[in-house]
PDB file of N, CA and C in Angstrom:
ATOM      1  N   UNK R   1      -7.114 -23.464 -62.418  1.00  0.00           N
ATOM      2  CA  UNK R   1      -5.844 -23.559 -61.718  1.00  0.00           C
ATOM      3  C   UNK R   1      -5.818 -24.859 -60.930  1.00  0.00           C
ATOM      4  N   UNK R   2      -4.758 -25.623 -61.106  1.00  0.00           N
ATOM      5  CA  UNK R   2      -4.587 -26.900 -60.431  1.00  0.00           C
ATOM      6  C   UNK R   2      -3.427 -26.781 -59.441  1.00  0.00           C
ATOM      7  N   UNK R   3      -3.720 -26.859 -58.139  1.00  0.00           N
ATOM      8  CA  UNK R   3      -2.695 -26.787 -57.091  1.00  0.00           C
ATOM      9  C   UNK R   3      -2.425 -28.179 -56.556  1.00  0.00           C
ATOM     10  N   UNK R   4      -1.146 -28.553 -56.511  1.00  0.00           N
ATOM     11  CA  UNK R   4      -0.744 -29.834 -55.937  1.00  0.00           C
ATOM     12  C   UNK R   4       0.430 -29.598 -55.000  1.00  0.00           C
ATOM     13  N   UNK R   5       0.457 -30.333 -53.917  1.00  0.00           N
ATOM     14  CA  UNK R   5       1.578 -30.279 -52.984  1.00  0.00           C
ATOM     15  C   UNK R   5       2.107 -31.694 -52.862  1.00  0.00           C
ATOM     16  N   UNK R   6       3.400 -31.853 -53.151  1.00  0.00           N
ATOM     17  CA  UNK R   6       4.007 -33.182 -53.151  1.00  0.00           C
ATOM     18  C   UNK R   6       5.221 -33.198 -52.231  1.00  0.00           C
ATOM     19  N   UNK R   7       5.413 -34.312 -51.557  1.00  0.00           N
ATOM     20  CA  UNK R   7       6.605 -34.489 -50.727  1.00  0.00           C
ATOM     21  C   UNK R   7       7.817 -34.629 -51.645  1.00  0.00           C
ATOM     22  N   UNK R   8       8.860 -33.880 -51.334  1.00  0.00           N
ATOM     23  CA  UNK R   8      10.069 -33.899 -52.161  1.00  0.00           C
ATOM     24  C   UNK R   8      10.903 -35.143 -51.888  1.00  0.00           C
ATOM     25  N   UNK R   9      11.553 -35.615 -52.938  1.00  0.00           N
ATOM     26  CA  UNK R   9      12.511 -36.724 -52.857  1.00  0.00           C
ATOM     27  C   UNK R   9      13.845 -36.204 -53.383  1.00  0.00           C
ATOM     28  N   UNK R  10      14.885 -36.995 -53.244  1.00  0.00           N
ATOM     29  CA  UNK R  10      16.234 -36.575 -53.652  1.00  0.00           C
ATOM     30  C   UNK R  10      16.267 -36.097 -55.105  1.00  0.00           C
ATOM     31  N   UNK R  11      15.488 -36.721 -55.977  1.00  0.00           N
ATOM     32  CA  UNK R  11      15.496 -36.327 -57.389  1.00  0.00           C
ATOM     33  C   UNK R  11      14.856 -34.950 -57.616  1.00  0.00           C
ATOM     34  N   UNK R  12      14.217 -34.381 -56.592  1.00  0.00           N
ATOM     35  CA  UNK R  12      13.620 -33.046 -56.679  1.00  0.00           C
ATOM     36  C   UNK R  12      14.581 -31.942 -56.223  1.00  0.00           C
ATOM     37  N   UNK R  13      15.796 -32.309 -55.866  1.00  0.00           N
ATOM     38  CA  UNK R  13      16.749 -31.335 -55.314  1.00  0.00           C
ATOM     39  C   UNK R  13      16.998 -30.163 -56.261  1.00  0.00           C
ATOM     40  N   UNK R  14      17.121 -30.417 -57.549  1.00  0.00           N
ATOM     41  CA  UNK R  14      17.381 -29.336 -58.512  1.00  0.00           C
ATOM     42  C   UNK R  14      16.205 -28.361 -58.564  1.00  0.00           C
ATOM     43  N   UNK R  15      14.993 -28.874 -58.523  1.00  0.00           N
ATOM     44  CA  UNK R  15      13.803 -28.020 -58.517  1.00  0.00           C
ATOM     45  C   UNK R  15      13.794 -27.163 -57.252  1.00  0.00           C
ATOM     46  N   UNK R  16      14.097 -27.767 -56.110  1.00  0.00           N
ATOM     47  CA  UNK R  16      14.118 -27.027 -54.847  1.00  0.00           C
ATOM     48  C   UNK R  16      15.190 -25.941 -54.852  1.00  0.00           C
ATOM     49  N   UNK R  17      16.373 -26.246 -55.378  1.00  0.00           N
ATOM     50  CA  UNK R  17      17.433 -25.234 -55.454  1.00  0.00           C
ATOM     51  C   UNK R  17      16.943 -24.052 -56.288  1.00  0.00           C
ATOM     52  N   UNK R  18      16.256 -24.313 -57.384  1.00  0.00           N
ATOM     53  CA  UNK R  18      15.716 -23.239 -58.214  1.00  0.00           C
ATOM     54  C   UNK R  18      14.702 -22.377 -57.464  1.00  0.00           C
ATOM     55  N   UNK R  19      13.810 -23.017 -56.724  1.00  0.00           N
ATOM     56  CA  UNK R  19      12.814 -22.276 -55.944  1.00  0.00           C
ATOM     57  C   UNK R  19      13.500 -21.442 -54.874  1.00  0.00           C
ATOM     58  N   UNK R  20      14.393 -22.055 -54.107  1.00  0.00           N
ATOM     59  CA  UNK R  20      15.079 -21.334 -53.021  1.00  0.00           C
ATOM     60  C   UNK R  20      15.894 -20.162 -53.577  1.00  0.00           C
ATOM     61  N   UNK R  21      16.598 -20.380 -54.684  1.00  0.00           N
ATOM     62  CA  UNK R  21      17.421 -19.298 -55.239  1.00  0.00           C
ATOM     63  C   UNK R  21      16.568 -18.116 -55.693  1.00  0.00           C
ATOM     64  N   UNK R  22      15.433 -18.388 -56.317  1.00  0.00           N
ATOM     65  CA  UNK R  22      14.543 -17.301 -56.731  1.00  0.00           C
ATOM     66  C   UNK R  22      13.928 -16.603 -55.520  1.00  0.00           C
ATOM     67  N   UNK R  23      13.530 -17.377 -54.532  1.00  0.00           N
ATOM     68  CA  UNK R  23      12.859 -16.810 -53.363  1.00  0.00           C
ATOM     69  C   UNK R  23      13.802 -16.009 -52.470  1.00  0.00           C
ATOM     70  N   UNK R  24      15.046 -16.437 -52.361  1.00  0.00           N
ATOM     71  CA  UNK R  24      15.960 -15.829 -51.393  1.00  0.00           C
ATOM     72  C   UNK R  24      17.036 -14.946 -52.009  1.00  0.00           C
ATOM     73  N   UNK R  25      16.988 -14.726 -53.322  1.00  0.00           N
ATOM     74  CA  UNK R  25      18.011 -13.911 -53.990  1.00  0.00           C
ATOM     75  C   UNK R  25      18.066 -12.494 -53.426  1.00  0.00           C
ATOM     76  N   UNK R  26      16.925 -11.862 -53.257  1.00  0.00           N
ATOM     77  CA  UNK R  26      16.918 -10.485 -52.750  1.00  0.00           C
ATOM     78  C   UNK R  26      17.502 -10.395 -51.349  1.00  0.00           C
ATOM     79  N   UNK R  27      17.255 -11.386 -50.500  1.00  0.00           N
ATOM     80  CA  UNK R  27      17.872 -11.395 -49.166  1.00  0.00           C
ATOM     81  C   UNK R  27      19.381 -11.529 -49.277  1.00  0.00           C
ATOM     82  N   UNK R  28      19.835 -12.370 -50.201  1.00  0.00           N
ATOM     83  CA  UNK R  28      21.275 -12.541 -50.405  1.00  0.00           C
ATOM     84  C   UNK R  28      21.917 -11.224 -50.839  1.00  0.00           C
ATOM     85  N   UNK R  29      21.287 -10.530 -51.772  1.00  0.00           N
ATOM     86  CA  UNK R  29      21.818  -9.253 -52.255  1.00  0.00           C
ATOM     87  C   UNK R  29      21.812  -8.217 -51.131  1.00  0.00           C
ATOM     88  N   UNK R  30      20.725  -8.155 -50.390  1.00  0.00           N
ATOM     89  CA  UNK R  30      20.579  -7.144 -49.338  1.00  0.00           C
ATOM     90  C   UNK R  30      21.533  -7.371 -48.170  1.00  0.00           C
ATOM     91  N   UNK R  31      21.680  -8.629 -47.734  1.00  0.00           N
ATOM     92  CA  UNK R  31      22.457  -8.921 -46.530  1.00  0.00           C
ATOM     93  C   UNK R  31      23.825  -9.535 -46.807  1.00  0.00           C
ATOM     94  N   UNK R  32      24.080  -9.907 -48.054  1.00  0.00           N
ATOM     95  CA  UNK R  32      25.374 -10.506 -48.381  1.00  0.00           C
ATOM     96  C   UNK R  32      25.476 -11.975 -48.069  1.00  0.00           C
ATOM     97  N   UNK R  33      24.453 -12.526 -47.470  1.00  0.00           N
ATOM     98  CA  UNK R  33      24.401 -13.951 -47.168  1.00  0.00           C
ATOM     99  C   UNK R  33      22.951 -14.345 -46.915  1.00  0.00           C
ATOM    100  N   UNK R  34      22.654 -15.591 -47.151  1.00  0.00           N
ATOM    101  CA  UNK R  34      21.321 -16.127 -46.883  1.00  0.00           C
ATOM    102  C   UNK R  34      21.438 -17.642 -46.930  1.00  0.00           C
ATOM    103  N   UNK R  35      21.100 -18.328 -45.840  1.00  0.00           N
ATOM    104  CA  UNK R  35      21.257 -19.783 -45.810  1.00  0.00           C
ATOM    105  C   UNK R  35      20.452 -20.525 -46.876  1.00  0.00           C
ATOM    106  N   UNK R  36      19.369 -19.923 -47.359  1.00  0.00           N
ATOM    107  CA  UNK R  36      18.546 -20.586 -48.360  1.00  0.00           C
ATOM    108  C   UNK R  36      19.013 -20.377 -49.780  1.00  0.00           C
ATOM    109  N   UNK R  37      19.973 -19.483 -49.984  1.00  0.00           N
ATOM    110  CA  UNK R  37      20.407 -19.136 -51.337  1.00  0.00           C
ATOM    111  C   UNK R  37      21.753 -19.789 -51.658  1.00  0.00           C
ATOM    112  N   UNK R  38      21.890 -20.259 -52.897  1.00  0.00           N
ATOM    113  CA  UNK R  38      23.183 -20.749 -53.379  1.00  0.00           C
ATOM    114  C   UNK R  38      23.576 -22.137 -52.924  1.00  0.00           C
ATOM    115  N   UNK R  39      22.623 -22.928 -52.500  1.00  0.00           N
ATOM    116  CA  UNK R  39      22.935 -24.295 -52.074  1.00  0.00           C
ATOM    117  C   UNK R  39      23.192 -25.166 -53.299  1.00  0.00           C
ATOM    118  N   UNK R  40      24.038 -26.142 -53.135  1.00  0.00           N
ATOM    119  CA  UNK R  40      24.284 -27.078 -54.237  1.00  0.00           C
ATOM    120  C   UNK R  40      23.160 -28.106 -54.284  1.00  0.00           C
ATOM    121  N   UNK R  41      23.021 -28.745 -55.424  1.00  0.00           N
ATOM    122  CA  UNK R  41      22.017 -29.797 -55.578  1.00  0.00           C
ATOM    123  C   UNK R  41      22.315 -30.935 -54.611  1.00  0.00           C
ATOM    124  N   UNK R  42      23.594 -31.274 -54.437  1.00  0.00           N
ATOM    125  CA  UNK R  42      23.973 -32.335 -53.510  1.00  0.00           C
ATOM    126  C   UNK R  42      23.615 -31.999 -52.072  1.00  0.00           C
ATOM    127  N   UNK R  43      23.881 -30.748 -51.669  1.00  0.00           N
ATOM    128  CA  UNK R  43      23.514 -30.331 -50.313  1.00  0.00           C
ATOM    129  C   UNK R  43      22.006 -30.358 -50.112  1.00  0.00           C
ATOM    130  N   UNK R  44      21.271 -29.956 -51.141  1.00  0.00           N
ATOM    131  CA  UNK R  44      19.810 -29.957 -51.035  1.00  0.00           C
ATOM    132  C   UNK R  44      19.290 -31.388 -50.937  1.00  0.00           C
ATOM    133  N   UNK R  45      19.850 -32.301 -51.719  1.00  0.00           N
ATOM    134  CA  UNK R  45      19.421 -33.707 -51.664  1.00  0.00           C
ATOM    135  C   UNK R  45      19.643 -34.272 -50.264  1.00  0.00           C
ATOM    136  N   UNK R  46      20.768 -33.939 -49.662  1.00  0.00           N
ATOM    137  CA  UNK R  46      21.053 -34.394 -48.294  1.00  0.00           C
ATOM    138  C   UNK R  46      20.076 -33.757 -47.309  1.00  0.00           C
ATOM    139  N   UNK R  47      19.777 -32.488 -47.516  1.00  0.00           N
ATOM    140  CA  UNK R  47      18.861 -31.772 -46.642  1.00  0.00           C
ATOM    141  C   UNK R  47      17.447 -32.342 -46.693  1.00  0.00           C
ATOM    142  N   UNK R  48      17.048 -32.847 -47.844  1.00  0.00           N
ATOM    143  CA  UNK R  48      15.711 -33.448 -47.984  1.00  0.00           C
ATOM    144  C   UNK R  48      15.557 -34.617 -47.021  1.00  0.00           C
ATOM    145  N   UNK R  49      16.619 -35.383 -46.826  1.00  0.00           N
ATOM    146  CA  UNK R  49      16.573 -36.506 -45.888  1.00  0.00           C
ATOM    147  C   UNK R  49      16.532 -36.038 -44.438  1.00  0.00           C
ATOM    148  N   UNK R  50      17.221 -34.940 -44.143  1.00  0.00           N
ATOM    149  CA  UNK R  50      17.321 -34.450 -42.765  1.00  0.00           C
ATOM    150  C   UNK R  50      16.098 -33.658 -42.319  1.00  0.00           C
ATOM    151  N   UNK R  51      15.537 -32.866 -43.241  1.00  0.00           N
ATOM    152  CA  UNK R  51      14.396 -32.012 -42.931  1.00  0.00           C
ATOM    153  C   UNK R  51      13.409 -32.133 -44.093  1.00  0.00           C
ATOM    154  N   UNK R  52      12.374 -32.966 -43.948  1.00  0.00           N
ATOM    155  CA  UNK R  52      11.455 -33.218 -45.061  1.00  0.00           C
ATOM    156  C   UNK R  52      10.919 -31.929 -45.681  1.00  0.00           C
ATOM    157  N   UNK R  53      10.805 -31.947 -47.012  1.00  0.00           N
ATOM    158  CA  UNK R  53      10.350 -30.787 -47.762  1.00  0.00           C
ATOM    159  C   UNK R  53       9.175 -31.165 -48.654  1.00  0.00           C
ATOM    160  N   UNK R  54       8.351 -30.162 -48.935  1.00  0.00           N
ATOM    161  CA  UNK R  54       7.204 -30.321 -49.806  1.00  0.00           C
ATOM    162  C   UNK R  54       7.267 -29.229 -50.863  1.00  0.00           C
ATOM    163  N   UNK R  55       6.861 -29.568 -52.078  1.00  0.00           N
ATOM    164  CA  UNK R  55       6.877 -28.614 -53.189  1.00  0.00           C
ATOM    165  C   UNK R  55       5.443 -28.359 -53.614  1.00  0.00           C
ATOM    166  N   UNK R  56       5.102 -27.077 -53.784  1.00  0.00           N
ATOM    167  CA  UNK R  56       3.792 -26.691 -54.282  1.00  0.00           C
ATOM    168  C   UNK R  56       3.902 -26.432 -55.780  1.00  0.00           C
ATOM    169  N   UNK R  57       2.972 -27.001 -56.526  1.00  0.00           N
ATOM    170  CA  UNK R  57       2.909 -26.834 -57.979  1.00  0.00           C
ATOM    171  C   UNK R  57       1.566 -26.212 -58.351  1.00  0.00           C
ATOM    172  N   UNK R  58       1.577 -25.242 -59.255  1.00  0.00           N
ATOM    173  CA  UNK R  58       0.354 -24.710 -59.844  1.00  0.00           C
ATOM    174  C   UNK R  58       0.440 -24.980 -61.334  1.00  0.00           C
ATOM    175  N   UNK R  59      -0.526 -25.720 -61.828  1.00  0.00           N
ATOM    176  CA  UNK R  59      -0.538 -26.109 -63.240  1.00  0.00           C
ATOM    177  C   UNK R  59       0.808 -26.712 -63.660  1.00  0.00           C
ATOM    178  N   UNK R  60       1.336 -27.590 -62.841  1.00  0.00           N
ATOM    179  CA  UNK R  60       2.595 -28.319 -63.066  1.00  0.00           C
ATOM    180  C   UNK R  60       3.847 -27.456 -62.955  1.00  0.00           C
ATOM    181  N   UNK R  61       3.726 -26.180 -62.579  1.00  0.00           N
ATOM    182  CA  UNK R  61       4.891 -25.310 -62.395  1.00  0.00           C
ATOM    183  C   UNK R  61       5.217 -25.222 -60.904  1.00  0.00           C
ATOM    184  N   UNK R  62       6.484 -25.464 -60.518  1.00  0.00           N
ATOM    185  CA  UNK R  62       6.842 -25.343 -59.105  1.00  0.00           C
ATOM    186  C   UNK R  62       6.760 -23.880 -58.665  1.00  0.00           C
ATOM    187  N   UNK R  63       6.000 -23.614 -57.599  1.00  0.00           N
ATOM    188  CA  UNK R  63       5.779 -22.239 -57.150  1.00  0.00           C
ATOM    189  C   UNK R  63       6.175 -22.004 -55.693  1.00  0.00           C
ATOM    190  N   UNK R  64       6.520 -23.046 -54.967  1.00  0.00           N
ATOM    191  CA  UNK R  64       6.879 -22.845 -53.574  1.00  0.00           C
ATOM    192  C   UNK R  64       7.371 -24.102 -52.915  1.00  0.00           C
ATOM    193  N   UNK R  65       7.911 -23.895 -51.722  1.00  0.00           N
ATOM    194  CA  UNK R  65       8.432 -25.019 -50.954  1.00  0.00           C
ATOM    195  C   UNK R  65       8.306 -24.727 -49.463  1.00  0.00           C
ATOM    196  N   UNK R  66       8.186 -25.786 -48.705  1.00  0.00           N
ATOM    197  CA  UNK R  66       8.186 -25.678 -47.254  1.00  0.00           C
ATOM    198  C   UNK R  66       8.923 -26.889 -46.703  1.00  0.00           C
ATOM    199  N   UNK R  67       9.732 -26.660 -45.675  1.00  0.00           N
ATOM    200  CA  UNK R  67      10.375 -27.779 -44.988  1.00  0.00           C
ATOM    201  C   UNK R  67       9.774 -27.865 -43.594  1.00  0.00           C
ATOM    202  N   UNK R  68       9.410 -29.070 -43.220  1.00  0.00           N
ATOM    203  CA  UNK R  68       8.682 -29.285 -41.970  1.00  0.00           C
ATOM    204  C   UNK R  68       9.232 -30.520 -41.266  1.00  0.00           C
ATOM    205  N   UNK R  69       9.460 -30.385 -39.970  1.00  0.00           N
ATOM    206  CA  UNK R  69       9.913 -31.513 -39.169  1.00  0.00           C
ATOM    207  C   UNK R  69       8.960 -31.679 -37.993  1.00  0.00           C
ATOM    208  N   UNK R  70       8.378 -32.862 -37.860  1.00  0.00           N
ATOM    209  CA  UNK R  70       7.478 -33.134 -36.739  1.00  0.00           C
ATOM    210  C   UNK R  70       8.306 -33.435 -35.500  1.00  0.00           C
ATOM    211  N   UNK R  71       8.137 -32.614 -34.472  1.00  0.00           N
ATOM    212  CA  UNK R  71       8.872 -32.803 -33.211  1.00  0.00           C
ATOM    213  C   UNK R  71       8.131 -33.765 -32.286  1.00  0.00           C
ATOM    214  N   UNK R  72       6.827 -33.606 -32.171  1.00  0.00           N
ATOM    215  CA  UNK R  72       5.979 -34.542 -31.435  1.00  0.00           C
ATOM    216  C   UNK R  72       4.559 -34.391 -31.969  1.00  0.00           C
ATOM    217  N   UNK R  73       3.582 -34.992 -31.308  1.00  0.00           N
ATOM    218  CA  UNK R  73       2.217 -35.012 -31.843  1.00  0.00           C
ATOM    219  C   UNK R  73       1.601 -33.622 -32.027  1.00  0.00           C
ATOM    220  N   UNK R  74       2.088 -32.631 -31.308  1.00  0.00           N
ATOM    221  CA  UNK R  74       1.478 -31.306 -31.402  1.00  0.00           C
ATOM    222  C   UNK R  74       2.469 -30.204 -31.756  1.00  0.00           C
ATOM    223  N   UNK R  75       3.702 -30.559 -32.128  1.00  0.00           N
ATOM    224  CA  UNK R  75       4.720 -29.544 -32.396  1.00  0.00           C
ATOM    225  C   UNK R  75       5.459 -29.855 -33.692  1.00  0.00           C
ATOM    226  N   UNK R  76       5.498 -28.864 -34.578  1.00  0.00           N
ATOM    227  CA  UNK R  76       6.198 -28.984 -35.851  1.00  0.00           C
ATOM    228  C   UNK R  76       7.207 -27.856 -35.966  1.00  0.00           C
ATOM    229  N   UNK R  77       8.319 -28.109 -36.631  1.00  0.00           N
ATOM    230  CA  UNK R  77       9.353 -27.110 -36.895  1.00  0.00           C
ATOM    231  C   UNK R  77       9.330 -26.778 -38.383  1.00  0.00           C
ATOM    232  N   UNK R  78       9.193 -25.492 -38.718  1.00  0.00           N
ATOM    233  CA  UNK R  78       9.251 -25.052 -40.111  1.00  0.00           C
ATOM    234  C   UNK R  78      10.635 -24.487 -40.351  1.00  0.00           C
ATOM    235  N   UNK R  79      11.386 -25.131 -41.256  1.00  0.00           N
ATOM    236  CA  UNK R  79      12.744 -24.709 -41.544  1.00  0.00           C
ATOM    237  C   UNK R  79      12.797 -23.643 -42.619  1.00  0.00           C
ATOM    238  N   UNK R  80      11.918 -23.699 -43.573  1.00  0.00           N
ATOM    239  CA  UNK R  80      11.866 -22.701 -44.656  1.00  0.00           C
ATOM    240  C   UNK R  80      10.479 -22.720 -45.260  1.00  0.00           C
ATOM    241  N   UNK R  81      10.052 -21.556 -45.700  1.00  0.00           N
ATOM    242  CA  UNK R  81       8.792 -21.417 -46.412  1.00  0.00           C
ATOM    243  C   UNK R  81       9.022 -20.361 -47.472  1.00  0.00           C
ATOM    244  N   UNK R  82       8.841 -20.727 -48.719  1.00  0.00           N
ATOM    245  CA  UNK R  82       9.066 -19.749 -49.787  1.00  0.00           C
ATOM    246  C   UNK R  82       8.085 -19.964 -50.929  1.00  0.00           C
ATOM    247  N   UNK R  83       7.735 -18.853 -51.559  1.00  0.00           N
ATOM    248  CA  UNK R  83       6.820 -18.849 -52.701  1.00  0.00           C
ATOM    249  C   UNK R  83       7.415 -17.950 -53.763  1.00  0.00           C
ATOM    250  N   UNK R  84       7.332 -18.384 -55.015  1.00  0.00           N
ATOM    251  CA  UNK R  84       7.896 -17.608 -56.127  1.00  0.00           C
ATOM    252  C   UNK R  84       6.847 -17.430 -57.212  1.00  0.00           C
ATOM    253  N   UNK R  85       7.123 -16.520 -58.113  1.00  0.00           N
ATOM    254  CA  UNK R  85       6.320 -16.359 -59.322  1.00  0.00           C
ATOM    255  C   UNK R  85       7.040 -17.121 -60.428  1.00  0.00           C
ATOM    256  N   UNK R  86       6.485 -18.235 -60.887  1.00  0.00           N
ATOM    257  CA  UNK R  86       7.201 -19.057 -61.867  1.00  0.00           C
ATOM    258  C   UNK R  86       7.108 -18.535 -63.299  1.00  0.00           C
ATOM    259  N   UNK R  87       6.308 -17.497 -63.515  1.00  0.00           N
ATOM    260  CA  UNK R  87       6.099 -17.027 -64.883  1.00  0.00           C
ATOM    261  C   UNK R  87       6.927 -15.841 -65.204  1.00  0.00           C
TER     262      UNK R  87
END
């Protein structure tokens, strides 16, 4: 098993939308809304610039994402953390 974590760029927006939609679909169904579900590729690309994101890959398959913003030397903000089963 090969695990890699890469910083997302605007061209990764479609991959991130796929991860978020799979990860947050059940919340959307249960609550009728979920900020992580149903985002457009354009909105995700813009969000990548505002709140840096990282994509986790296992054997080249995207399996998760995390958005992290450094507030200062000892404080970080996690905007989203999700993991999916890509198989």
